[in-house]
Amino acid sequence: MGRVIPILMLAATAGMFLVFESFEDAEVPTGNRAGAAESREVHAVTEHKIPVVVTGQSTEMASTAEQVSVTGSQEALPASLEANSQILNQASGRELRDALEAFWSACGQQGNCLHQLSTLEGMLDADRYALLADYPAMKGGWQQTLGELDLAQTPDIAERVEAVKAQAIAVWGADADQLFADEFALYDFKLESRALADAPPETFIEQYQALVATWQHRAGALAIDSSAGRYEQAVALIPASYSPQQKQRLRAQLAQVYLTDSEQAAITQRQEQVAQQAKQVSDYQSALSRLKQDLADQRATDDVSMPEAQWQTYYQQQIADFRRAFFAQ
């Protein structure tokens, strides 16, 4: 991935699999779906603490006895449960993980997780039901595995990706491909896109379009399901080895291929604003450096006898006056 791609891959490998929020104060065994027994009973859920899972925040753990009441089985289930069962049966990637999180969050708040699990057993495929029932413990095991995974010993990006995939499969078994479908697709796309780093400028667009064509089935997960998305991805993949002129020419050609006239105008305006801001920052830093040098010369000559405290007050006042005058222009 040029220099851009290794950075993206490193960030992805290090952080993208941290897709679940932590269970605060939970004592959850390391899960392993690859070796789990095929037959599971709903009451097995009561052997662990069931978390009230709320994505984006930590929550207190409560015991199953406090959250789930068998006598509550007569309570009416949410009307959306059947619709949620369809999502749990058919979804993959982030949508599947969101559905799993939503189920445990909702039933935990309602205090009827056992009842809802029992009802869903007849609505879900056996594998999806097992995944749903085991999810809290499996999630804790996955977090523990990630915490113990040392990728620093694996400098090659491709090997790092394979190491993370292998750990995901070891913990989640056959469900790993479904749970992390989006991440796996992104990793594989980025790995394949590294070949563009060796593409000559004349064939870069052609090779990029061929790459995108092979990934249309995962376009949404890769953010290349729109012309603007394909443009942004292409610009990010332009090799760092190209000259500034080659990069500028490629960006213009890509804009012609993927963007409307109004989108091109908006990008041009944004680029001009960025360039103007960069110039202002550069001018400010240069002027400030000159002022500091002038003040240093002044301190060493004309004001050499000025007391230090008085000099510091004078110095800071000169800097403050400069900043106000500069940005008032």
Short mmCIF file of C-alpha atoms in Angstrom, two decimals, residues 112-327:
data_model
loop_
_atom_site.label_atom_id
_atom_site.label_comp_id
_atom_site.label_asym_id
_atom_site.label_seq_id
_atom_site.Cartn_x
_atom_site.Cartn_y
_atom_site.Cartn_z
CA ASN A 112 -36.10 -11.22 29.83
CA CYS A 113 -33.06 -12.49 27.93
CA LEU A 114 -33.83 -16.15 28.67
CA HIS A 115 -37.39 -15.77 27.43
CA GLN A 116 -36.31 -14.02 24.23
CA LEU A 117 -33.57 -16.58 23.57
CA SER A 118 -36.05 -19.41 24.02
CA THR A 119 -38.45 -17.79 21.55
CA LEU A 120 -35.74 -17.09 18.98
CA GLU A 121 -34.55 -20.69 19.07
CA GLY A 122 -37.41 -21.61 16.77
CA MET A 123 -36.83 -18.62 14.49
CA LEU A 124 -33.10 -18.85 13.87
CA ASP A 125 -30.89 -21.29 12.08
CA ALA A 126 -29.12 -23.56 14.53
CA ASP A 127 -25.72 -21.97 13.92
CA ARG A 128 -27.03 -18.41 14.23
CA TYR A 129 -28.92 -19.27 17.40
CA ALA A 130 -25.78 -20.80 18.91
CA LEU A 131 -23.83 -17.66 17.98
CA LEU A 132 -26.47 -15.44 19.60
CA ALA A 133 -26.60 -17.51 22.80
CA ASP A 134 -22.81 -17.70 23.12
CA TYR A 135 -22.13 -14.13 22.06
CA PRO A 136 -21.39 -12.50 25.45
CA ALA A 137 -18.83 -15.15 26.45
CA MET A 138 -17.35 -15.33 22.95
CA LYS A 139 -16.98 -11.58 22.84
CA GLY A 140 -15.05 -11.62 26.11
CA GLY A 141 -12.77 -14.35 24.78
CA TRP A 142 -12.13 -12.39 21.60
CA GLN A 143 -11.16 -9.29 23.53
CA GLN A 144 -8.76 -11.33 25.64
CA THR A 145 -7.21 -12.84 22.51
CA LEU A 146 -6.71 -9.42 20.96
CA GLY A 147 -5.04 -8.18 24.12
CA GLU A 148 -2.56 -11.05 24.01
CA LEU A 149 -1.86 -10.84 20.27
CA ASP A 150 1.62 -9.40 19.65
CA LEU A 151 1.84 -8.17 16.06
CA ALA A 152 5.09 -6.30 16.63
CA GLN A 153 6.98 -9.51 15.93
CA THR A 154 5.38 -9.75 12.49
CA PRO A 155 6.65 -6.85 10.36
CA ASP A 156 5.07 -8.00 7.08
CA ILE A 157 1.60 -6.53 6.62
CA ALA A 158 0.20 -9.57 4.84
CA GLU A 159 1.43 -11.83 7.62
CA ARG A 160 -0.15 -9.56 10.23
CA VAL A 161 -3.49 -9.76 8.47
CA GLU A 162 -3.28 -13.54 8.27
CA ALA A 163 -2.35 -13.72 11.95
CA VAL A 164 -5.42 -11.72 12.96
CA LYS A 165 -7.64 -13.77 10.66
CA ALA A 166 -6.27 -16.98 12.13
CA GLN A 167 -6.99 -15.81 15.66
CA ALA A 168 -10.51 -14.76 14.69
CA ILE A 169 -11.18 -18.21 13.25
CA ALA A 170 -9.63 -19.87 16.31
CA VAL A 171 -12.02 -17.99 18.60
CA TRP A 172 -15.17 -17.67 16.49
CA GLY A 173 -14.82 -20.75 14.29
CA ALA A 174 -16.92 -20.75 11.13
CA ASP A 175 -18.71 -17.60 12.33
CA ALA A 176 -15.57 -15.48 11.88
CA ASP A 177 -16.13 -15.03 8.13
CA GLN A 178 -19.65 -13.75 8.77
CA LEU A 179 -18.86 -11.57 11.79
CA PHE A 180 -15.85 -9.89 10.19
CA ALA A 181 -16.90 -10.02 6.55
CA ASP A 182 -16.44 -6.27 6.15
CA GLU A 183 -13.02 -6.18 7.82
CA PHE A 184 -11.76 -9.23 5.94
CA ALA A 185 -12.88 -7.65 2.66
CA LEU A 186 -11.16 -4.36 3.49
CA TYR A 187 -7.92 -6.10 4.44
CA ASP A 188 -7.87 -8.20 1.29
CA PHE A 189 -8.68 -5.20 -0.88
CA LYS A 190 -5.86 -3.20 0.67
CA LEU A 191 -3.43 -6.07 0.21
CA GLU A 192 -4.37 -6.41 -3.45
CA SER A 193 -4.16 -2.66 -3.97
CA ARG A 194 -0.47 -2.74 -3.05
CA ALA A 195 0.21 -3.81 -6.63
CA LEU A 196 -0.74 -0.28 -7.73
CA ALA A 197 2.43 1.01 -6.07
CA ASP A 198 4.37 -0.49 -9.00
CA ALA A 199 1.98 0.68 -11.71
CA PRO A 200 3.34 3.27 -14.15
CA PRO A 201 1.36 6.54 -14.14
CA GLU A 202 0.06 5.83 -17.66
CA THR A 203 -1.74 2.66 -16.57
CA PHE A 204 -2.64 3.52 -12.99
CA ILE A 205 -6.29 4.37 -13.69
CA GLU A 206 -6.77 1.27 -15.84
CA GLN A 207 -5.30 -0.99 -13.17
CA TYR A 208 -7.32 0.72 -10.44
CA GLN A 209 -10.55 0.25 -12.37
CA ALA A 210 -9.74 -3.43 -12.86
CA LEU A 211 -9.18 -3.79 -9.11
CA VAL A 212 -12.47 -2.07 -8.30
CA ALA A 213 -14.33 -4.28 -10.77
CA THR A 214 -13.20 -7.43 -8.96
CA TRP A 215 -14.52 -6.04 -5.67
CA GLN A 216 -17.95 -4.83 -6.72
CA HIS A 217 -19.56 -7.54 -4.60
CA ARG A 218 -18.14 -5.81 -1.49
CA ALA A 219 -18.36 -2.22 -2.74
CA GLY A 220 -20.38 -1.01 0.22
CA ALA A 221 -17.94 -2.31 2.82
CA LEU A 222 -15.04 -0.75 0.90
CA ALA A 223 -16.77 2.63 0.40
CA ILE A 224 -16.44 2.30 -3.37
CA ASP A 225 -20.14 2.00 -4.07
CA SER A 226 -20.35 5.56 -5.41
CA SER A 227 -18.40 7.53 -7.98
CA ALA A 228 -17.18 9.91 -5.28
CA GLY A 229 -16.06 6.97 -3.15
CA ARG A 230 -14.15 5.42 -6.03
CA TYR A 231 -12.48 8.76 -6.70
CA GLU A 232 -11.42 9.22 -3.07
CA GLN A 233 -10.07 5.67 -2.89
CA ALA A 234 -8.12 6.11 -6.12
CA VAL A 235 -6.56 9.36 -4.94
CA ALA A 236 -5.52 7.67 -1.67
CA LEU A 237 -3.81 4.89 -3.63
CA ILE A 238 -1.73 7.12 -5.92
CA PRO A 239 1.85 5.95 -5.27
CA ALA A 240 4.04 8.26 -3.24
CA SER A 241 6.83 7.61 -5.73
CA TYR A 242 5.06 9.64 -8.44
CA SER A 243 6.28 13.17 -9.04
CA PRO A 244 4.08 16.09 -7.95
CA GLN A 245 3.23 16.75 -11.59
CA GLN A 246 2.22 13.12 -12.16
CA LYS A 247 0.06 13.14 -9.03
CA GLN A 248 -1.68 16.36 -10.04
CA ARG A 249 -2.31 15.08 -13.55
CA LEU A 250 -3.72 11.80 -12.22
CA ARG A 251 -6.04 13.57 -9.79
CA ALA A 252 -7.40 15.68 -12.63
CA GLN A 253 -7.92 12.60 -14.82
CA LEU A 254 -9.63 10.72 -11.98
CA ALA A 255 -11.92 13.68 -11.39
CA GLN A 256 -12.92 13.60 -15.06
CA VAL A 257 -13.67 9.89 -14.82
CA TYR A 258 -15.62 9.81 -11.55
CA LEU A 259 -16.93 13.26 -10.64
CA THR A 260 -19.61 15.60 -11.93
CA ASP A 261 -18.78 19.19 -12.84
CA SER A 262 -20.19 20.44 -9.54
CA GLU A 263 -18.21 17.86 -7.56
CA GLN A 264 -15.04 18.83 -9.40
CA ALA A 265 -15.68 22.50 -8.65
CA ALA A 266 -16.23 21.72 -4.96
CA ILE A 267 -12.97 19.76 -4.79
CA THR A 268 -11.09 22.55 -6.54
CA GLN A 269 -12.48 25.07 -4.07
CA ARG A 270 -11.55 22.84 -1.12
CA GLN A 271 -8.03 22.36 -2.47
CA GLU A 272 -7.62 26.11 -2.85
CA GLN A 273 -8.79 26.64 0.73
CA VAL A 274 -6.35 24.03 2.01
CA ALA A 275 -3.52 25.58 0.02
CA GLN A 276 -4.40 29.04 1.33
CA GLN A 277 -4.47 27.79 4.91
CA ALA A 278 -1.14 26.02 4.45
CA LYS A 279 0.40 29.21 3.07
CA GLN A 280 -0.96 31.22 5.99
CA VAL A 281 0.54 28.76 8.47
CA SER A 282 3.87 28.85 6.66
CA ASP A 283 3.89 32.65 6.56
CA TYR A 284 3.01 32.80 10.25
CA GLN A 285 5.77 30.41 11.25
CA SER A 286 8.33 32.28 9.15
CA ALA A 287 7.33 35.69 10.51
CA LEU A 288 7.28 34.39 14.09
CA SER A 289 10.76 32.93 13.69
CA ARG A 290 12.09 36.24 12.39
CA LEU A 291 10.50 38.10 15.31
CA LYS A 292 12.03 35.71 17.85
CA GLN A 293 15.44 36.11 16.23
CA ASP A 294 15.10 39.91 16.31
CA LEU A 295 14.13 39.77 19.98
CA ALA A 296 17.09 37.53 20.74
CA ASP A 297 19.42 40.02 19.04
CA GLN A 298 17.78 42.86 20.93
CA ARG A 299 18.23 41.05 24.23
CA ALA A 300 21.91 40.47 23.50
CA THR A 301 22.59 44.10 22.61
CA ASP A 302 20.27 46.99 23.44
CA ASP A 303 18.44 45.31 26.34
CA VAL A 304 21.23 43.23 27.78
CA SER A 305 20.99 45.01 31.14
CA MET A 306 17.20 44.65 31.46
CA PRO A 307 16.15 42.49 34.45
CA GLU A 308 15.05 38.99 33.38
CA ALA A 309 11.53 39.30 34.75
CA GLN A 310 11.02 42.59 32.95
CA TRP A 311 12.47 41.11 29.75
CA GLN A 312 10.12 38.11 29.86
CA THR A 313 7.13 40.41 30.23
CA TYR A 314 8.31 42.49 27.30
CA TYR A 315 9.06 39.36 25.21
CA GLN A 316 5.65 37.80 25.76
CA GLN A 317 3.93 41.11 24.99
CA GLN A 318 5.79 41.37 21.67
CA ILE A 319 4.73 37.84 20.71
CA ALA A 320 1.10 38.50 21.65
CA ASP A 321 1.04 41.78 19.70
CA PHE A 322 2.49 40.01 16.67
CA ARG A 323 -0.13 37.26 16.73
CA ARG A 324 -3.02 39.72 17.01
CA ALA A 325 -1.65 41.85 14.17
CA PHE A 326 -0.97 38.84 11.92
CA PHE A 327 -4.40 37.27 12.16
#
